[in-house]
Short mmCIF file of C-alpha atoms in Angstrom, two decimals:
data_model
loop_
_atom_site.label_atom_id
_atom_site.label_comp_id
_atom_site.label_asym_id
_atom_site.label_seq_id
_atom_site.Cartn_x
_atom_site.Cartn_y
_atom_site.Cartn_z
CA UNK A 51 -119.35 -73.31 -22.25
CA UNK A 52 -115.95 -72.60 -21.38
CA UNK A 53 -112.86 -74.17 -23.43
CA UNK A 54 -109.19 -75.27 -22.30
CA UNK A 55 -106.95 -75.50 -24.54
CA UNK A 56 -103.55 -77.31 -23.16
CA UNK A 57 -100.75 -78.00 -25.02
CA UNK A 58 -99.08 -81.33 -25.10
CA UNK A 59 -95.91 -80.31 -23.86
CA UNK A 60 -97.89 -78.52 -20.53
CA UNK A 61 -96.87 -82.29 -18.19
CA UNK A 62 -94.08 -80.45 -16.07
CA UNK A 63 -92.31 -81.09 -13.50
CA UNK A 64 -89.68 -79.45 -11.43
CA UNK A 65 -86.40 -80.77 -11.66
CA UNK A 66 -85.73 -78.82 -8.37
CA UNK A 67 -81.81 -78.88 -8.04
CA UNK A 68 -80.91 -79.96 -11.27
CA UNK A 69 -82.11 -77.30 -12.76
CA UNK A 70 -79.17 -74.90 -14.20
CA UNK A 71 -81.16 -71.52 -14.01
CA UNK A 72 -83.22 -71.45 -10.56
CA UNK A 73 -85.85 -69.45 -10.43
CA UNK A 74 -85.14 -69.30 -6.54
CA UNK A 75 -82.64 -66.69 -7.47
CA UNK A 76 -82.62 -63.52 -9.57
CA UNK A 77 -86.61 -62.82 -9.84
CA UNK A 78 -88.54 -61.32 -7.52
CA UNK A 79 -90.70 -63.16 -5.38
CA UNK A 80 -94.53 -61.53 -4.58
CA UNK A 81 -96.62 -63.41 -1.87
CA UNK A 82 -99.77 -63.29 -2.34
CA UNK A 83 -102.31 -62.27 0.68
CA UNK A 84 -103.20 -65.66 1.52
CA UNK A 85 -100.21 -66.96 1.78
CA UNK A 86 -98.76 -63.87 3.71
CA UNK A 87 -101.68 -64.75 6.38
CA UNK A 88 -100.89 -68.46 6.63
CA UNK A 89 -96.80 -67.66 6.60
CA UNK A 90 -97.58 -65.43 9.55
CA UNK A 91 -99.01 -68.13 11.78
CA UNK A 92 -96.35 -70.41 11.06
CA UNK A 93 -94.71 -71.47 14.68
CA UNK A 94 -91.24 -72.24 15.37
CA UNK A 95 -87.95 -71.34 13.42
CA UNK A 96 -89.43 -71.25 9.71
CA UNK A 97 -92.24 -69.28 10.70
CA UNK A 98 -89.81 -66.56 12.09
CA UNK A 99 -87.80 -66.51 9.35
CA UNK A 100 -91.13 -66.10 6.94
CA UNK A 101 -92.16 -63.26 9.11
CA UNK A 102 -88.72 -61.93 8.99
CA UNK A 103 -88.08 -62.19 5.01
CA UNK A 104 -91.85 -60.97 4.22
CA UNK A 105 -91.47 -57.17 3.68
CA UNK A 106 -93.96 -54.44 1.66
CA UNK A 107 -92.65 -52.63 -1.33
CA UNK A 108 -93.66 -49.23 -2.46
CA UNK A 109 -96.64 -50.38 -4.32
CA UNK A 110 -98.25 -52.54 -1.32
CA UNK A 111 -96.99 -56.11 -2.81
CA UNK A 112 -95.60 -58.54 -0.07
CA UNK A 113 -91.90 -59.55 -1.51
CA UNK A 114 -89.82 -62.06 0.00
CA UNK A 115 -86.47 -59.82 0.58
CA UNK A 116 -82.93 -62.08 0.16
CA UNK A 117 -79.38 -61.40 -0.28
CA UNK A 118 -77.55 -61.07 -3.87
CA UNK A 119 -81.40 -61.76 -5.41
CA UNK A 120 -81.79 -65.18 -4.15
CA UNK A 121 -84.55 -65.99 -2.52
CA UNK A 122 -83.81 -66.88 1.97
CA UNK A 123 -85.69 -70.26 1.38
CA UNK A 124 -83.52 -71.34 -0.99
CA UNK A 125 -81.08 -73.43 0.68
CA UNK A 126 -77.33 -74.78 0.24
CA UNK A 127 -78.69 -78.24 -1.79
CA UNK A 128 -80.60 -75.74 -3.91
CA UNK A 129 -84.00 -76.78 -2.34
CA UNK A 130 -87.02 -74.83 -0.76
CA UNK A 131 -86.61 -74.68 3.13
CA UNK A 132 -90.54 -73.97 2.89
CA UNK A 133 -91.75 -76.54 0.59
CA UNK A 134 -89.59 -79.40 2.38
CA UNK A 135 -90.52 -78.60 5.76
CA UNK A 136 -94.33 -77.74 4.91
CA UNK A 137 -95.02 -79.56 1.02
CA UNK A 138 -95.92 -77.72 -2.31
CA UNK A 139 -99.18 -76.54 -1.30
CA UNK A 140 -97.82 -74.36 1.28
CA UNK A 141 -95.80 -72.19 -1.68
CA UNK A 142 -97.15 -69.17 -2.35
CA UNK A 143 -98.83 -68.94 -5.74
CA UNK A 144 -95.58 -67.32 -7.14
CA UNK A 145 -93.22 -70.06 -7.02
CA UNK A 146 -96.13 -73.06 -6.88
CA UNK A 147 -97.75 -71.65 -10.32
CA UNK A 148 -94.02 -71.08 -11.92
CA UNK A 149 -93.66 -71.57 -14.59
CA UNK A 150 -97.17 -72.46 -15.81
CA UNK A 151 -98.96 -69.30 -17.70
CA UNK A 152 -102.58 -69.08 -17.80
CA UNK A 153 -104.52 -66.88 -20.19
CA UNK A 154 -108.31 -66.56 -19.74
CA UNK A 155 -109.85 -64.66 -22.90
CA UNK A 156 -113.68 -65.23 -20.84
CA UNK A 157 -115.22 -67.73 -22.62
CA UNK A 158 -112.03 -69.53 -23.52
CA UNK A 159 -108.84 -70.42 -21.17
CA UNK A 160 -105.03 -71.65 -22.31
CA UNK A 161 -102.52 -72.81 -20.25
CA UNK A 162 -98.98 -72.74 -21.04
CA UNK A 163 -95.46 -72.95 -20.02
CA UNK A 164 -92.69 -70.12 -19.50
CA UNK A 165 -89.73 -70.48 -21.80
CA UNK A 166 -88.26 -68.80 -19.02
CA UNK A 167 -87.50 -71.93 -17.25
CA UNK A 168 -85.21 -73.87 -18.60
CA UNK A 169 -87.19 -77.96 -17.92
CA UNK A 170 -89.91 -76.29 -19.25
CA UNK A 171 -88.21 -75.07 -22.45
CA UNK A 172 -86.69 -78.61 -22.86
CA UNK A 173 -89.63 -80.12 -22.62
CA UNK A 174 -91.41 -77.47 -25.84
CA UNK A 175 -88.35 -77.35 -27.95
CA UNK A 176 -87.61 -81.11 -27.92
CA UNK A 177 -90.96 -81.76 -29.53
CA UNK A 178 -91.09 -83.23 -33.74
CA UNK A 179 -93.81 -81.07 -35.76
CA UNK A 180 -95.79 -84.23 -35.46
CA UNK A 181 -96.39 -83.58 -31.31
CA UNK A 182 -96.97 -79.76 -31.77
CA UNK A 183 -100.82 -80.24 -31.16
CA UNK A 184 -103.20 -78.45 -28.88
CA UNK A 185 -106.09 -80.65 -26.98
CA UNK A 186 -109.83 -78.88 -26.37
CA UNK A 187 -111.74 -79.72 -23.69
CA UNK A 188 -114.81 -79.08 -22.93
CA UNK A 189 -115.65 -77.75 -19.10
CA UNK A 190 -119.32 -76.60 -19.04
CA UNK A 191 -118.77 -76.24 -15.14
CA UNK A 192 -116.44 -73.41 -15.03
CA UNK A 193 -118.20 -69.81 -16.05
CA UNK A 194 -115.45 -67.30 -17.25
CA UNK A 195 -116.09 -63.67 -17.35
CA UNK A 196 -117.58 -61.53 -20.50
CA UNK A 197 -115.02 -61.47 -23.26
CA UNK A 198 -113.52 -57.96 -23.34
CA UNK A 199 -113.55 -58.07 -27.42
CA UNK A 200 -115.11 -58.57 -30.46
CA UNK A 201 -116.07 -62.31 -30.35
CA UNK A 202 -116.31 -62.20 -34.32
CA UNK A 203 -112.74 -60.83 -34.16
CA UNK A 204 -111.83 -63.35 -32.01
CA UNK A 205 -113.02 -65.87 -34.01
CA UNK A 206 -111.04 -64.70 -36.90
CA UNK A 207 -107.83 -64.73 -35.21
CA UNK A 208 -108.56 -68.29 -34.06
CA UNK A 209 -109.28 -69.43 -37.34
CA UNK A 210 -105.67 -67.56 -38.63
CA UNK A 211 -103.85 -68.88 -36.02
CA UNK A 212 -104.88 -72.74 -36.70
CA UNK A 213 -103.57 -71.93 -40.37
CA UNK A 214 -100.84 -70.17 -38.91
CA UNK A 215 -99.74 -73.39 -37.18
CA UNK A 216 -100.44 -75.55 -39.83
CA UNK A 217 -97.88 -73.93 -42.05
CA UNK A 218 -95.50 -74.32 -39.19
CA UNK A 219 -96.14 -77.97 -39.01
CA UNK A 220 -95.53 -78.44 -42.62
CA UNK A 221 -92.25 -79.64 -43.07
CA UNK A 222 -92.61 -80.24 -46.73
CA UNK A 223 -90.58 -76.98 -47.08
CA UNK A 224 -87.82 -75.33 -44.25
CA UNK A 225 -88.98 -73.39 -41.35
CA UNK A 226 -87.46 -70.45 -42.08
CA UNK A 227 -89.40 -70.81 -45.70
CA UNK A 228 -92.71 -71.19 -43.55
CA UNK A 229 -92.03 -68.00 -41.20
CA UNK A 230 -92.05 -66.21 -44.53
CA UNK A 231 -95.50 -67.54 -45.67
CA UNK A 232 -96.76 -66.42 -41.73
CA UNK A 233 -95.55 -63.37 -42.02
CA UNK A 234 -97.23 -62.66 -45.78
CA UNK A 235 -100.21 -63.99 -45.03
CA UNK A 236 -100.83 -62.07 -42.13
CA UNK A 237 -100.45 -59.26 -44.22
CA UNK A 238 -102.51 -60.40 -46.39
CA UNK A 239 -105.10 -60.62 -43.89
CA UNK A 240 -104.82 -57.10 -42.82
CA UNK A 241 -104.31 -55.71 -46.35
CA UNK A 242 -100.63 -54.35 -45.64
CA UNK A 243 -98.32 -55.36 -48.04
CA UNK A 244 -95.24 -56.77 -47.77
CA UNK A 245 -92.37 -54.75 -49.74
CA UNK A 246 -88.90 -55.81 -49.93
CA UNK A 247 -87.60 -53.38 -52.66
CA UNK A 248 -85.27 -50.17 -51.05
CA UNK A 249 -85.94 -51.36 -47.61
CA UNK A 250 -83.63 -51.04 -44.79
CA UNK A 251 -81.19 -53.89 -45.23
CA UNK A 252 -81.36 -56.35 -42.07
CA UNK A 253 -78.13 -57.47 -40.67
CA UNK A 254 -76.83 -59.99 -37.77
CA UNK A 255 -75.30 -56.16 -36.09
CA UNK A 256 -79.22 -55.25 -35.73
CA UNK A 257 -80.10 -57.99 -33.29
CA UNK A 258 -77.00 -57.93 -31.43
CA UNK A 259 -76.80 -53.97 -31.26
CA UNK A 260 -80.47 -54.35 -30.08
CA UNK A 261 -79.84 -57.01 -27.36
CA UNK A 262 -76.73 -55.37 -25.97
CA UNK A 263 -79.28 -52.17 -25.37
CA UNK A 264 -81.06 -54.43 -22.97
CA UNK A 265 -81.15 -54.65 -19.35
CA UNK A 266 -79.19 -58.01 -18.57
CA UNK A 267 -80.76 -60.50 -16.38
CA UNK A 268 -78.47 -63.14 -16.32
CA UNK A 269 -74.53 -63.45 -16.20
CA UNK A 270 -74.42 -66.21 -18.25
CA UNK A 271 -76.28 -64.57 -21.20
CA UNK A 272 -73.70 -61.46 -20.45
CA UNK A 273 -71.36 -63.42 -21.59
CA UNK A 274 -73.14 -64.82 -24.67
CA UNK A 275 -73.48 -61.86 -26.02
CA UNK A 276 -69.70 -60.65 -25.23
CA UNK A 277 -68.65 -63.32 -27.23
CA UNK A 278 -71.08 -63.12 -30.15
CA UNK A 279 -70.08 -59.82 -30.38
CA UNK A 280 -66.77 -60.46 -30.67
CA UNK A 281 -67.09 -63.31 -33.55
CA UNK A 282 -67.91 -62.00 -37.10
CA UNK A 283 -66.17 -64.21 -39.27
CA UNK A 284 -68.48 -67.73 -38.73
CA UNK A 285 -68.96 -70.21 -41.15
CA UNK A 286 -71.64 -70.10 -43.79
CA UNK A 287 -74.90 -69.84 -42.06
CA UNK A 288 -77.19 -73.29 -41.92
CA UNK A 289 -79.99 -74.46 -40.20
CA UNK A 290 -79.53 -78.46 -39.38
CA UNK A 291 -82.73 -80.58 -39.03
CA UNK A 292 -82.68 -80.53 -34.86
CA UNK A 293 -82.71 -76.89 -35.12
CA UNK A 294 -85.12 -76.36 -37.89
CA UNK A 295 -87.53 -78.58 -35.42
CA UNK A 296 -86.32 -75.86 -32.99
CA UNK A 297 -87.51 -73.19 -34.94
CA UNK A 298 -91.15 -74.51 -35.12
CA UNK A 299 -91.42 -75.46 -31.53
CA UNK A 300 -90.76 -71.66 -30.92
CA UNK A 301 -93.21 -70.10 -33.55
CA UNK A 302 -95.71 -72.66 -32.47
CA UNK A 303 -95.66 -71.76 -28.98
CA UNK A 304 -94.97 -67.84 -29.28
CA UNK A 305 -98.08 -67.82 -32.09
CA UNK A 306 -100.02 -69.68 -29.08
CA UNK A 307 -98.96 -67.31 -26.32
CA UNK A 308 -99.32 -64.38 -28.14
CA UNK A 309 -101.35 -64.16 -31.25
CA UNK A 310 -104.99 -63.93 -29.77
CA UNK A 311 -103.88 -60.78 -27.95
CA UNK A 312 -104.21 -58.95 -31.35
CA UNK A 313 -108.33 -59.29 -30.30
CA UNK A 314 -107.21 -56.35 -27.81
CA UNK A 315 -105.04 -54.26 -30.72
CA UNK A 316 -105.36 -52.85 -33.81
CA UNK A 317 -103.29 -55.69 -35.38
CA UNK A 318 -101.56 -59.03 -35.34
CA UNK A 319 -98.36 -58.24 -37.11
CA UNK A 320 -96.54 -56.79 -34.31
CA UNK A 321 -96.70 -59.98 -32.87
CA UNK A 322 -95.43 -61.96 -35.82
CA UNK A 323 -92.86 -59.29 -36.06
CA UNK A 324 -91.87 -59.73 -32.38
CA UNK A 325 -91.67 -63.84 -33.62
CA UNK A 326 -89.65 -63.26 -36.41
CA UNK A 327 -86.40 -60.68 -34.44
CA UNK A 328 -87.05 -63.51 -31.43
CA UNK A 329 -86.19 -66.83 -33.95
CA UNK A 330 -83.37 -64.53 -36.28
CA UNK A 331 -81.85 -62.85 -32.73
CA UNK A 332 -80.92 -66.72 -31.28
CA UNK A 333 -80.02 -67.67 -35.05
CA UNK A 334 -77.44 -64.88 -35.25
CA UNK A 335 -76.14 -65.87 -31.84
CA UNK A 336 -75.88 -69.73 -32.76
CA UNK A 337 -74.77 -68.85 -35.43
CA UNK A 338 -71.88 -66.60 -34.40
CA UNK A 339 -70.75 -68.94 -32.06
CA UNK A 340 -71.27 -71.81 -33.62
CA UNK A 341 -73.46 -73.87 -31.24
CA UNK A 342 -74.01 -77.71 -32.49
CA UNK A 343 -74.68 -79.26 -29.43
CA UNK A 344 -78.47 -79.46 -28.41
CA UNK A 345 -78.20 -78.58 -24.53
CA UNK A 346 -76.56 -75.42 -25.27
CA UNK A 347 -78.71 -74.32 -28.29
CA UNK A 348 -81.66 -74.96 -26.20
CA UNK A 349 -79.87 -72.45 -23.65
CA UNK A 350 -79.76 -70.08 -25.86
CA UNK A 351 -83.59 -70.42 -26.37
CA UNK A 352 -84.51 -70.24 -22.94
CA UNK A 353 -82.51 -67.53 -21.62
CA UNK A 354 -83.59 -65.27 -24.92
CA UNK A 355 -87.19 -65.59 -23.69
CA UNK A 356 -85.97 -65.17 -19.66
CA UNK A 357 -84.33 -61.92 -20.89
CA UNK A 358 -86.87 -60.16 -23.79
CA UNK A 359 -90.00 -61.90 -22.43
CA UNK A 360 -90.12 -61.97 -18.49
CA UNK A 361 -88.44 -58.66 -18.39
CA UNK A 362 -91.31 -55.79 -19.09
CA UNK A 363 -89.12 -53.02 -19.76
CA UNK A 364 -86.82 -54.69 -22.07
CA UNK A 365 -90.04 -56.05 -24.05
CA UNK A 366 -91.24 -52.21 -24.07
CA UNK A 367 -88.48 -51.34 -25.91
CA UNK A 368 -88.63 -54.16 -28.46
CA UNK A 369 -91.93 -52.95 -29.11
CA UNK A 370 -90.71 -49.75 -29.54
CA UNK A 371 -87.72 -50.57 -32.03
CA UNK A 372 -90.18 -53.13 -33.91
CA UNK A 373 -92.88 -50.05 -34.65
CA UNK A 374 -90.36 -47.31 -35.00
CA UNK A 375 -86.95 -48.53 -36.92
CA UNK A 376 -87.37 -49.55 -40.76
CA UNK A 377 -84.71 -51.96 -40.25
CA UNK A 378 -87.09 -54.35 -38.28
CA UNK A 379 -90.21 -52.90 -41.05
CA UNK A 380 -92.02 -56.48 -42.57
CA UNK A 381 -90.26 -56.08 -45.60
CA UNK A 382 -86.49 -56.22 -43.90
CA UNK A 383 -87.46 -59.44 -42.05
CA UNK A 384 -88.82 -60.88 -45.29
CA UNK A 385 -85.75 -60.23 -47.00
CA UNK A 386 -83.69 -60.90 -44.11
CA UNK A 387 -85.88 -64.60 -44.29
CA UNK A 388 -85.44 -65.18 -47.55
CA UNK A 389 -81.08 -64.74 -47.50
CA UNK A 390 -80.83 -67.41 -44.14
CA UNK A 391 -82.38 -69.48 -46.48
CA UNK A 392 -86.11 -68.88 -46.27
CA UNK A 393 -86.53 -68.91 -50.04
#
């Protein structure tokens, strides 16, 4: 018996040129084999220009080589040359899969979206508590492979995460307040306690230092940063009701990306950790520049995950600082918590 859990939120749609962050420009495109066949027998003008853009990197992957990281398909009305002359089911899995995530633990598969792209983190960060649900369905027909774990440890951290996300859908106390509770009673679970006294003390600098370290992706969050560097004397920080709601759209989908991996690891609080420097790292940048408006807080959301999530060296490193520096230690983000307000 195989299980699917989808998330509400997972009916998307590509708002093709609207969108204000393509991802027909500045990722790298891989074509799969099948696709690379199929593009090769492709007559006439487009199929020359597939066989011409289709070129093998070091490591044996077919990549679709453009100019200034935009992908040759993507034309001058910010539309796909291939999927308008030849529909969506001639994409190659790359872009036609984008920006859906699917994680198959064996005997269990979740689908997702990608943060990354901005529709899809619209369509997440826009949802009440209320609609932050997941739906199980039953496929007996599909056979996934053995698990590569401990089912009864799986099992465990299934059962955590459902009370996980029931604190986050609480809104009988602040979000910030309930990130808190996550973050003690996973350690709780694992026996590691949480202590605040003569740790490192956890300041707005941290994140920024930390994020100015990183590769940059995108101009646009370049320039974010710049500017949030620059501003240090911001009002009073606050966290409105549209952004609290903010807040627990993001745990609730990070904790569902993210938290069953611990079944591979020694432990789940490096995740929650990696939560907790991902919601306070967009706070201190709101908050710096004093972002009201919903469009552009929700652009800070999405190109946060674009930059720290889709980009594997830059989430190395996190990893890295999160396991290695005190200031990021449990105890500093509980503190850190409990001062924006978390009390």
């Amino acid at each position: 018996m195989l299980c699917v859990f989808v998330p509400e939120y997972q009916k998307f749609h590509c708002i093709a040129e609207k969108c204000p962050d393509s991802c027909c420009t500045g990722w790298e495109i891989v074509v799969d084999p099948e696709s690379a066949v199929q593009y090769a027998s492709i007559p006439g003008d487009l199929g020359e220009r597939l066989r011409h853009a289709m070129t093998e990197d070091a490591d044996g992957d077919i990549l679709f080589k453009g100019s200034d990281s935009r992908c040759p398909f993507w034309n001058q009305h910010h539309l796909c040359d291939i999927q308008s002359a030849l529909g969506e089911t001639a994409l190659c899995d790359t872009c036609r899969q984008f920006p859906r995530i699917t994680q198959d633990y064996g005997d269990s598969i979740e689908y997702d979206l990608s943060l990354s792209c901005p529709e899809a983190a619209r369509l997440l960060l826009t949802r009440t508590p209320e609609q932050l649900i997941l739906i199980e369905e039953q496929h007996p027909e599909l056979i996934g492979d053995l698990p590569e774990y401990d089912p009864a440890k799986m099992q465990a951290l299934q059962r955590q995460r459902s009370e996980l996300f029931q604190l986050i859908r609480d809104t009988s106390r602040p979000a910030l307040e309930q990130l808190r509770q996550c973050l003690q009673q996973v350690c709780q679970w694992e026996n590691n306690s949480v202590i605040t006294d003569n740790c490192e003390v956890l300041m707005e600098e941290h994140f920024l230092a930390f994020l100015d370290s990183c590769e940059i992706l995108t101009q646009d969050w370049d320039d974010i940063l710049t500017q949030a560097a620059k501003k240090s004397d911001a009002q009073p920080f606050s966290v409105s009701q549209p952004l609290d709601a903010e807040i627990r759209a993001f745990a609730f989908d990070f904790l569902y990306r993210n938290y069953l991996r611990a079944a591979f690891t020694e432990s789940a609080l490096p995740f929650v950790q990696q939560l907790l420097f991902s919601v306070c790292a967009v706070l201190t940048i709101l908050h710096r520049l004093e972002l009201q408006e919903q469009p552009r807080r929700l652009r800070i959301w999405q190109l946060f995950a674009k930059e720290m999530e889709s980009d594997s060296d830059n989430l190395i490193e996190l990893e890295w600082v999160l396991e290695t520096e005190a200031v990021f230690s449990p105890g500093a983000f509980d503190a850190y918590l409990k001062q924006l307000g978390g009390a």
